[in-house]
Short mmCIF file of C-alpha atoms and ligand atoms in Angstrom, two decimals:
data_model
loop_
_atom_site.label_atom_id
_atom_site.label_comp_id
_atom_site.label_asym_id
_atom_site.label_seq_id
_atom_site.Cartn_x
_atom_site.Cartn_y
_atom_site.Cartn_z
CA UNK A 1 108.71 156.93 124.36
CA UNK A 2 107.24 153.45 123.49
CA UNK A 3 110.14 151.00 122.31
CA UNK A 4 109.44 148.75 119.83
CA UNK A 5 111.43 145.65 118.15
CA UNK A 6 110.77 143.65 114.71
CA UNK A 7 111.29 140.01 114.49
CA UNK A 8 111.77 139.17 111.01
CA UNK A 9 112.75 141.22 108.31
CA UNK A 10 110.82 140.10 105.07
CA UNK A 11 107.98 141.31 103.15
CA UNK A 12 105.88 142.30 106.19
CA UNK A 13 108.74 143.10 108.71
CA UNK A 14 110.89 145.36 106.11
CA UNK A 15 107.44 147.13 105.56
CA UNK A 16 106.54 147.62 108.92
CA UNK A 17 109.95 149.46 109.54
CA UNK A 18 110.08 151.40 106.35
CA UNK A 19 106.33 152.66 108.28
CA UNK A 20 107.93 152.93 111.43
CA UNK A 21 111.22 155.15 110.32
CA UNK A 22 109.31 157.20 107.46
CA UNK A 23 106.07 158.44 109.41
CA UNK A 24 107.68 158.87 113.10
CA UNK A 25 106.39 161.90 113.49
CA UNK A 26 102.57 161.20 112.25
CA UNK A 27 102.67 158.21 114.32
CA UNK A 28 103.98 159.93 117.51
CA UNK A 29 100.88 162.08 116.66
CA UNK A 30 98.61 159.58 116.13
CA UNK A 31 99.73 158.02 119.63
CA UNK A 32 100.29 160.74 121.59
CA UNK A 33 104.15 159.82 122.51
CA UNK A 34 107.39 158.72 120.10
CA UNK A 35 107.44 155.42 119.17
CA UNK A 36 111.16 154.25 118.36
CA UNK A 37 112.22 151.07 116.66
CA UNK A 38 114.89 150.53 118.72
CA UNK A 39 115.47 146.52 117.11
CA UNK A 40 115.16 144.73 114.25
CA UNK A 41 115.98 140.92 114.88
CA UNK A 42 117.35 138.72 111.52
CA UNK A 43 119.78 135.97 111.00
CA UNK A 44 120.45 137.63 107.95
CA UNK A 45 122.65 141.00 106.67
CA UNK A 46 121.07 143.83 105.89
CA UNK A 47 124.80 146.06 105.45
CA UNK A 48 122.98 148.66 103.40
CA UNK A 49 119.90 148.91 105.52
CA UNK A 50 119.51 153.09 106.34
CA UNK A 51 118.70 151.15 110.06
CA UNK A 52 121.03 148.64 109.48
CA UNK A 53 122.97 149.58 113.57
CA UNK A 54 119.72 148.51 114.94
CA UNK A 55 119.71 145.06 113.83
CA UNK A 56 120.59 141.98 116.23
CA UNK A 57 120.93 138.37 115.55
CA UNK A 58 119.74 138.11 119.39
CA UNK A 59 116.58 137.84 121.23
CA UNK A 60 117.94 137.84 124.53
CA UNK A 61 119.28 141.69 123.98
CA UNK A 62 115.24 142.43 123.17
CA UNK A 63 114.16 140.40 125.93
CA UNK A 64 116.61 141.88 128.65
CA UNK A 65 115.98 145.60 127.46
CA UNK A 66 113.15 147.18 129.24
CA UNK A 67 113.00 149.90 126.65
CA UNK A 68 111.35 147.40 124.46
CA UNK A 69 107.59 147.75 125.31
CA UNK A 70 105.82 146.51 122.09
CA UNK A 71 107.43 143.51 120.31
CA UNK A 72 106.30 142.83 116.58
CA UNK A 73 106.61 139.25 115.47
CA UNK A 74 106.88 138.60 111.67
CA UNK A 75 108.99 135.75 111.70
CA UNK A 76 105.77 133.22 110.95
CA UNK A 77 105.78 130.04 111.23
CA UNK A 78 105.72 128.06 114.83
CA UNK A 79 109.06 127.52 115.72
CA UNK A 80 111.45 130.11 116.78
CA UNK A 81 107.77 132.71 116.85
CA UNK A 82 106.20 130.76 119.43
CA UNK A 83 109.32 130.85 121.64
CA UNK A 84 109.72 134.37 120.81
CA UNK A 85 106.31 135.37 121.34
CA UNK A 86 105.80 133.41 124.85
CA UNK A 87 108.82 134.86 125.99
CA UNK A 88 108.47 138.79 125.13
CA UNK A 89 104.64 138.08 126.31
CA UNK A 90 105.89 136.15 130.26
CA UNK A 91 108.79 139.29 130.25
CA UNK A 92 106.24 141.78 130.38
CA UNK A 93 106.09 142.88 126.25
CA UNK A 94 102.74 143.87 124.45
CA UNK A 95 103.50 141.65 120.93
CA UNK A 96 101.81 142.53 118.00
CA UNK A 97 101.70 139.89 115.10
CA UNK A 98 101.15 139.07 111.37
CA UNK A 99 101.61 135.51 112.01
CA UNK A 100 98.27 133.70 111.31
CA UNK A 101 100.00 130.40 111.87
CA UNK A 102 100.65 130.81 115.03
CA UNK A 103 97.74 132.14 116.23
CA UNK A 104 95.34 129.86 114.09
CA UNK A 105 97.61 127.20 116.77
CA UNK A 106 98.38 128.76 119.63
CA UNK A 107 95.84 131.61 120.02
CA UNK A 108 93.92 130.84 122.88
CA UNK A 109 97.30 130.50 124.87
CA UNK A 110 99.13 133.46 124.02
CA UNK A 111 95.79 135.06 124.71
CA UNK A 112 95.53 134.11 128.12
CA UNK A 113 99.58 134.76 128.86
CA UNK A 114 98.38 138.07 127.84
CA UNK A 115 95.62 138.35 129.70
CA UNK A 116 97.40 137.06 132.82
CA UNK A 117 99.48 139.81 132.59
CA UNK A 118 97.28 142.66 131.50
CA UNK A 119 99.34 143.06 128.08
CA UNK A 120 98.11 143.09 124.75
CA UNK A 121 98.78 140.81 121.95
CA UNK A 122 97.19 142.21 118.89
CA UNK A 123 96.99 140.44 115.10
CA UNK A 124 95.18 142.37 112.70
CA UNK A 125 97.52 141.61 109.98
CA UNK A 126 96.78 138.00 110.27
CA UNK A 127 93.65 137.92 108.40
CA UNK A 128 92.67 140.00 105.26
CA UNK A 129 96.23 141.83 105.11
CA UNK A 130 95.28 145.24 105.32
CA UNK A 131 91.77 145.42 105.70
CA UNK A 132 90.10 145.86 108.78
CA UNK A 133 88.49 142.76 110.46
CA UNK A 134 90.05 141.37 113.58
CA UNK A 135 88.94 144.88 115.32
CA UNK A 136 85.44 145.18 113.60
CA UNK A 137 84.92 141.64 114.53
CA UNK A 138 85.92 142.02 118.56
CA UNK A 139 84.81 145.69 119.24
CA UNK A 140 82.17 146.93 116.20
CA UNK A 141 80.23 143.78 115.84
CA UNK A 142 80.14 142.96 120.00
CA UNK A 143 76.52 143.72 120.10
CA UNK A 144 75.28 140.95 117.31
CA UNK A 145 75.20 137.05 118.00
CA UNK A 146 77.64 136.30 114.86
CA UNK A 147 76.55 133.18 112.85
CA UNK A 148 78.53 132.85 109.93
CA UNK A 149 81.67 133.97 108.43
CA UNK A 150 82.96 133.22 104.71
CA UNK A 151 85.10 135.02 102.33
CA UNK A 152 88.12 135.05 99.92
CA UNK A 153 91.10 135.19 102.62
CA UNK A 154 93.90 133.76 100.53
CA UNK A 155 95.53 136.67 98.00
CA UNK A 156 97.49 134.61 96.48
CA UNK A 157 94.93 131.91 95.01
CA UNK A 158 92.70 134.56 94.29
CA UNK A 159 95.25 136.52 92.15
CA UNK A 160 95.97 133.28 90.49
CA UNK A 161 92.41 132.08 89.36
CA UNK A 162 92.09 135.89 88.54
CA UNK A 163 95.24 135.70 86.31
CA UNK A 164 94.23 132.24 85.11
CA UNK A 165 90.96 133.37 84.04
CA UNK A 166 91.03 136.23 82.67
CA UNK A 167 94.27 136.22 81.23
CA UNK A 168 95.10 132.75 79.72
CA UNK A 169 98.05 132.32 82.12
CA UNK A 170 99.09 128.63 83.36
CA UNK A 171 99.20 128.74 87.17
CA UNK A 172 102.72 127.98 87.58
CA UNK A 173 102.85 131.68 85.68
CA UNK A 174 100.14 133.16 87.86
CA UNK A 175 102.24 132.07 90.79
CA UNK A 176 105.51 133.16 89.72
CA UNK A 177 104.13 136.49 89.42
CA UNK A 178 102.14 136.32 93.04
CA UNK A 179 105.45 135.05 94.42
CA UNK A 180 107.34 138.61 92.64
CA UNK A 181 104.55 141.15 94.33
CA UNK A 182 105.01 139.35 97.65
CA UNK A 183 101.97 137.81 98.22
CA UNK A 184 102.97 134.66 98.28
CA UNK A 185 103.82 132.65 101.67
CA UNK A 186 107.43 131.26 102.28
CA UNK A 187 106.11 127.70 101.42
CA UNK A 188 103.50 128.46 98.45
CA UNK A 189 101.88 124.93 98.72
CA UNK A 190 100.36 126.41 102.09
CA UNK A 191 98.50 129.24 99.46
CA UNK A 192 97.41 127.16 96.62
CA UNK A 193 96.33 123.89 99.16
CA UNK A 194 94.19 126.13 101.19
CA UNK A 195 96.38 125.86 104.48
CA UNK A 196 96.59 129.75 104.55
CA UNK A 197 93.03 130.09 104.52
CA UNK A 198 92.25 127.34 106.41
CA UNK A 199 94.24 129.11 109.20
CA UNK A 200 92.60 132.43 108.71
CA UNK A 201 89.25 131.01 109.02
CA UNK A 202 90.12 129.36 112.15
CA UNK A 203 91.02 132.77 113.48
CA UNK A 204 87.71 134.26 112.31
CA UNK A 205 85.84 131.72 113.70
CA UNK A 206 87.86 131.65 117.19
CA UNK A 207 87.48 135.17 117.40
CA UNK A 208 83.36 135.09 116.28
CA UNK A 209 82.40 132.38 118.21
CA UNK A 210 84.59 132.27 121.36
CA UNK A 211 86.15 128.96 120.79
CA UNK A 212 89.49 127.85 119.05
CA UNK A 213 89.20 125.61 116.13
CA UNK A 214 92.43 123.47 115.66
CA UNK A 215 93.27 124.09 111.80
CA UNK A 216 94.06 120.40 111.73
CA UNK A 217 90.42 119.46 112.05
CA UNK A 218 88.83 121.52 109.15
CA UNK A 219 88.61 120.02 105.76
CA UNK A 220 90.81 121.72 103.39
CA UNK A 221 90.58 121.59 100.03
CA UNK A 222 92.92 123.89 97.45
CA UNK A 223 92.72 125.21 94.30
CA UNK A 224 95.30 122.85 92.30
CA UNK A 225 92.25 120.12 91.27
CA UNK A 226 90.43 123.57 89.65
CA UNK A 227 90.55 123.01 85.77
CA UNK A 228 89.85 125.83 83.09
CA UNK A 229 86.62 123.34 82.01
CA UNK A 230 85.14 123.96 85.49
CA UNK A 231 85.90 127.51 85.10
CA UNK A 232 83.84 127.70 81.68
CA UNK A 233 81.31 125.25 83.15
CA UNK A 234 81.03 127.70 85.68
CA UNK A 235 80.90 130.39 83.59
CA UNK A 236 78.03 128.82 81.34
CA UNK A 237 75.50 129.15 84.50
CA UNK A 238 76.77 132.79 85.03
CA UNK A 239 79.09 131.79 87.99
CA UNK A 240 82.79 131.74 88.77
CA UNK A 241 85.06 129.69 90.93
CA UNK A 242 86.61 131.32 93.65
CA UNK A 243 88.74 129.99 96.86
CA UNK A 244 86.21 130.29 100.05
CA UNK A 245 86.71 129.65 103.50
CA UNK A 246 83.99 129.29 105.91
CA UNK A 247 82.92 128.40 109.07
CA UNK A 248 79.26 128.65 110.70
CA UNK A 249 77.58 128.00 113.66
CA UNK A 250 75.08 124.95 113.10
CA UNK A 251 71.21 124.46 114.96
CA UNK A 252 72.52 122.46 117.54
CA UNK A 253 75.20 125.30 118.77
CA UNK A 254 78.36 123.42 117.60
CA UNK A 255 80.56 125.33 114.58
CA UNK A 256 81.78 123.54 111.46
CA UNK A 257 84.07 125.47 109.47
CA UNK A 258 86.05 124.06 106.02
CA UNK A 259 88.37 125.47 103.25
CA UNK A 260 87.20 124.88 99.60
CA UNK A 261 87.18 126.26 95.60
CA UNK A 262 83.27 126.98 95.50
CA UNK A 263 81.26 128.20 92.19
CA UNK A 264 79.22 131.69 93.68
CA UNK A 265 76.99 133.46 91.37
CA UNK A 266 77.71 136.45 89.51
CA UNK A 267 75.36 138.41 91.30
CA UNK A 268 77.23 137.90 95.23
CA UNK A 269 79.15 140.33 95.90
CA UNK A 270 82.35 138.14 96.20
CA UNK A 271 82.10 137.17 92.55
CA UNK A 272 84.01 140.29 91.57
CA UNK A 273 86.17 139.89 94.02
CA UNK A 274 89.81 139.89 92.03
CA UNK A 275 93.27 139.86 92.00
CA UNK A 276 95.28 140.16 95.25
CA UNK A 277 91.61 141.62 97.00
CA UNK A 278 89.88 139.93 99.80
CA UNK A 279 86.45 139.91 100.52
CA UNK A 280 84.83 138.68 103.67
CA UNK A 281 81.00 138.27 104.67
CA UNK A 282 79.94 138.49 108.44
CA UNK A 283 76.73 137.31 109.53
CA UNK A 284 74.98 138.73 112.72
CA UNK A 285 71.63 138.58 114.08
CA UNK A 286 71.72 142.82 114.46
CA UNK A 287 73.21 143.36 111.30
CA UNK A 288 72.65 140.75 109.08
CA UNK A 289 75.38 140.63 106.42
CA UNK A 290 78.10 143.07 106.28
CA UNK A 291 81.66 142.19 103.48
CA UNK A 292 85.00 143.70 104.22
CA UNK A 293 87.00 144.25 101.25
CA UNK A 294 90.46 145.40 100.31
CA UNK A 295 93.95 144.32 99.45
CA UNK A 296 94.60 140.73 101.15
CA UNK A 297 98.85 140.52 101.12
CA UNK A 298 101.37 142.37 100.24
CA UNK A 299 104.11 144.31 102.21
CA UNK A 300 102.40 147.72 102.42
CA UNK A 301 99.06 146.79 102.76
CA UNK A 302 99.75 144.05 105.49
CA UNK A 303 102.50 146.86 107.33
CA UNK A 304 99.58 149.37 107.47
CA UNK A 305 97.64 146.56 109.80
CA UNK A 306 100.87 145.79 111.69
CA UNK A 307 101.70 149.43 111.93
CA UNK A 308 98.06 150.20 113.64
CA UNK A 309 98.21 147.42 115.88
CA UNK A 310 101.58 149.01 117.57
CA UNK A 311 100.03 152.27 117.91
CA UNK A 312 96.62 150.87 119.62
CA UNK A 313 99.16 148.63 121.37
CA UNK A 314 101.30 151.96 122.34
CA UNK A 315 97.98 153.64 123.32
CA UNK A 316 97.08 150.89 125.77
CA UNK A 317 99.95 149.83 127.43
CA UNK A 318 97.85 149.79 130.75
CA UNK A 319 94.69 148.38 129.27
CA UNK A 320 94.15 145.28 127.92
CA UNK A 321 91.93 144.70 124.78
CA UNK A 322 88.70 142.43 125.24
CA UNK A 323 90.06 140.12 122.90
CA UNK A 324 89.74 136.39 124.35
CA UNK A 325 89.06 132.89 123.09
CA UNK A 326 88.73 129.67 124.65
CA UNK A 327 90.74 126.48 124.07
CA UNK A 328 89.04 123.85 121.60
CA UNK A 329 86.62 121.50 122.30
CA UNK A 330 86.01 118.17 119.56
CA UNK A 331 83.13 117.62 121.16
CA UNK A 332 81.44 121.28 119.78
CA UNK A 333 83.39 120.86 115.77
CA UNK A 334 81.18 119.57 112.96
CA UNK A 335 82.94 118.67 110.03
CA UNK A 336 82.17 120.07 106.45
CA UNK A 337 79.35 117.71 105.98
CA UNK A 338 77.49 119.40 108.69
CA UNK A 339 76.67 121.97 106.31
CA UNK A 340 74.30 121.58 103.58
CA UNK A 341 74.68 122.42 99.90
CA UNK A 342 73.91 122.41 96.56
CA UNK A 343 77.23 121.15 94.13
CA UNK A 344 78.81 121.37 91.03
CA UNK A 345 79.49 117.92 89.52
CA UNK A 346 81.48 116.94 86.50
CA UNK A 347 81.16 113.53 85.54
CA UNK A 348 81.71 111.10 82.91
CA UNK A 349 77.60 110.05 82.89
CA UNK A 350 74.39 110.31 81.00
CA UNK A 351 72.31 113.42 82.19
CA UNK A 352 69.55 110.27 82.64
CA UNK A 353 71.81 108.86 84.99
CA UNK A 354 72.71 112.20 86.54
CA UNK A 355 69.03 112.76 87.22
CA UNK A 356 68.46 109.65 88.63
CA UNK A 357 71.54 109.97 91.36
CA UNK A 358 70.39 113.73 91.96
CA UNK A 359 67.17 114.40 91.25
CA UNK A 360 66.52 117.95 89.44
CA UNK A 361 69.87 119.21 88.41
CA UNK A 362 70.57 122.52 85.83
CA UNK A 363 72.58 121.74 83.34
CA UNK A 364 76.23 123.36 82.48
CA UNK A 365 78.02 123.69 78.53
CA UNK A 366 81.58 124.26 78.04
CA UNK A 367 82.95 124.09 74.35
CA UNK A 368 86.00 122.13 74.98
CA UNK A 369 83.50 120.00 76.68
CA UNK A 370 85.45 115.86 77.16
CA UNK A 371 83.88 112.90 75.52
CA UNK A 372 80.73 111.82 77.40
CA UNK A 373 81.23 114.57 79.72
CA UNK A 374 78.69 116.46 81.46
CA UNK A 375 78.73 119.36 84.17
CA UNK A 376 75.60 120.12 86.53
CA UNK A 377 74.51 121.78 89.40
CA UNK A 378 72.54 119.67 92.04
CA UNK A 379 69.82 120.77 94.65
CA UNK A 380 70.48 121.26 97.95
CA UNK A 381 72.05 118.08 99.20
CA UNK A 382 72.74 117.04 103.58
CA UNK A 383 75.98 115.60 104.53
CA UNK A 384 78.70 114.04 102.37
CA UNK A 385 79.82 115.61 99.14
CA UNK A 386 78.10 113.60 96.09
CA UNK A 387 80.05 110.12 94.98
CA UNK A 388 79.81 107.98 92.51
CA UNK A 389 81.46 106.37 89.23
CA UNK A 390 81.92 108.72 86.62
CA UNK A 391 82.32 111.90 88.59
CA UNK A 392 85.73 113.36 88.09
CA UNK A 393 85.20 117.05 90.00
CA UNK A 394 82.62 118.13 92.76
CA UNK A 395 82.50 122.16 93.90
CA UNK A 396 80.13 123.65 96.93
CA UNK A 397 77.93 126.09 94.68
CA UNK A 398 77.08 128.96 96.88
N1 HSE B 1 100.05 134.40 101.31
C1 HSE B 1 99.04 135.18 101.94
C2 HSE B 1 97.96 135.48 100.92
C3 HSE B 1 99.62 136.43 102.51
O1 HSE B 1 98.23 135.36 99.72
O2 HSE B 1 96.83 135.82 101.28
C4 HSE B 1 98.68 137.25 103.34
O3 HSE B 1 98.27 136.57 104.49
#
């Protein structure tokens, strides 16, 4: 029997043991022994709970019980996780987590507890809710040199623009009603600023190219300066503005990675990319491109990942996984500008003007189009982002 406790009992955590109590005997199947949630850890009540005898209010009773082999952290955050997490990890427990924010920050060294002590700590859930990428990225993908890595990775902002779009709604509506399905983080702001991506991206990149990125160095850049004009700007040149993170590795061998709304065309694959969904492009030198799709949050969805790290977790509680990244360097982080691109510019301007700052742009229309406003699309421009007076919104075209 492989014991396992849950930290946290929200969205993800409730999930997870809804999984865990419902499909006991599938997953005892699945890996080859029972596995018994013996704890569920909450400073909360749960009185009507069908599990409510195994919750605890402490962590010392999961700590001190050797029954407790796999320990799954949904708390999030970085205060009382990090504690938790070091601890279950130096007492000898495998930890499986949804918590990007925490790993995003303190990846590499959890990592290497782990690895000191031939355990496991596992995070599929932390990126792309439910779909598979952590594991594709570390074990299907080893044989390529991995270059690039950008996708959708926040469900919330993606559900919003979707719901802003194509359905009229304001975005405090669209996140009102992201907040109700549970796809929203504790803090929204962290969703609709980009933070949540921002962190996923880091983990990507940590995970592609071998080297932490500290989220506090990558540009991030939301979705709350996106305006329905950009969107029918955007819409004129048969493109549509979606929330992007990415992070590549540049000529020189350093990575720059940055969070920011982008206009993609119709015809990449992303562009239909809608609702809660995810989509996420890998780039490797054996492969080329290859997009992971599916549901991005949500309690199932995100559970299922959770639920499949325990049981590899529960497999290999003698085994380590390969999965390893160094500590971060400044010295080999680019920022945004490192990475060329052609923009979207609205600006209070003459197109004469425009031309003569840009050089040959395309033109945009909108019908609700401000006085002396104009929207374009630039060539393919080095470094900074485009400035100058007059321009009131700039967007990476992709
Ligand atoms: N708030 C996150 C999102 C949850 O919307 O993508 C899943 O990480």
């Amino acid at each position: 029997m492989v014991g396992v406790a849950i930290l946290g009992h929200g969205v993800v955590g409730s999930g997870v043991a809804e999984i865990l109590e419902k499909n006991a005997s599938r997953l005892a199947q699945k890996s080859m022994q029972d596995i018994e949630l013996l704890y569920v850890l909450d400073v909360r009540e749960f009185p009507d709970c069908p599990y409510a005898a195994k919750f605890t209010k402490d962590f010392s009773v999961i700590e001190n019980d050797p029954r407790v082999q796999v320990v799954v952290e949904t708390i999030g955050g970085v205060g009382v996780a990090l504690d938790f997490t070091r601890r279950a990890l130096l007492g000898g427990k495998n930890v499986v987590s949804s918590n990007k924010e925490l790993v995003a920050e303190y990846g590499a060294e959890l990592l290497s507890i782990a690895r000191e002590r031939n355990l496991n700590y596992l995070f599929e859930a932390s990126v792309g809710g439910g779909i598979p990428i952590i594991r594709p990225i570390s074990q299907c993908l080893a044989a390529n040199e991995l270059h690039e890595i950008y996708g959708i990775l926040n469900g919330t902002t993606n559900y919003i623009l979707t719901r802003m779009i194509s359905h009229g709604l304001t975005m405090e509506e669209a996140l009102a009603e992201a907040k109700q399905h549970g796809y929203a983080e504790a803090n929204p702001t962290d969703d609709v600023e980009g933070n949540d991506a921002c962190r996923k991206i880091c983990i990507l990149a940590a995970l592609a190219f071998g080297r932490q990125i500290m989220p506090s160095s990558v540009s991030t850049e939301g979705i709350t300066g996106v305006t329905l004009r950009d969107v029918r700007y955007a819409a004129s040149g048969g493109m549509v503005v979606k929330l992007l993170g990415r992070a590549k590795v540049l000529d020189n061998g350093n990575v720059s990675a940055y969070v920011a709304p982008h206009l993609i065309h119709r015809d990449n694959p992303l562009a239909s990319v809608e609702d809660v969904f995810n989509g996420i492009v890998v780039t490797g030198d054996a492969i080329g491109d290859v997009m992971f799709y599916g549901r991005g949050a949500g309690k199932m969805p995100t559970a299922s990942a959770v639920v499949a790290d325990i049981i590899d977790a529960a497999k290999h509680l003698n085994a380590r996984k390969l999965i390893f990244w160094d500590k971060a360097d400044d010295n080999k982080f680019e920022p945004a500008s490192a990475i060329p691109s052609a923009w979207y510019v609205r600006a209070k301007m003459s197109e004469s003007q425009a031309r003569e700052l840009f050089g040959e742009i395309s033109m945009l229309s909108c019908d609700e189009a401000a006085d002396g406003e104009i929207a374009f699309v630039t060539p393919e421009i080095g470094g900074e982002m485009p400035s100058a007076a007059g321009i009131e919104s700039v967007m990476r075209v992709l």
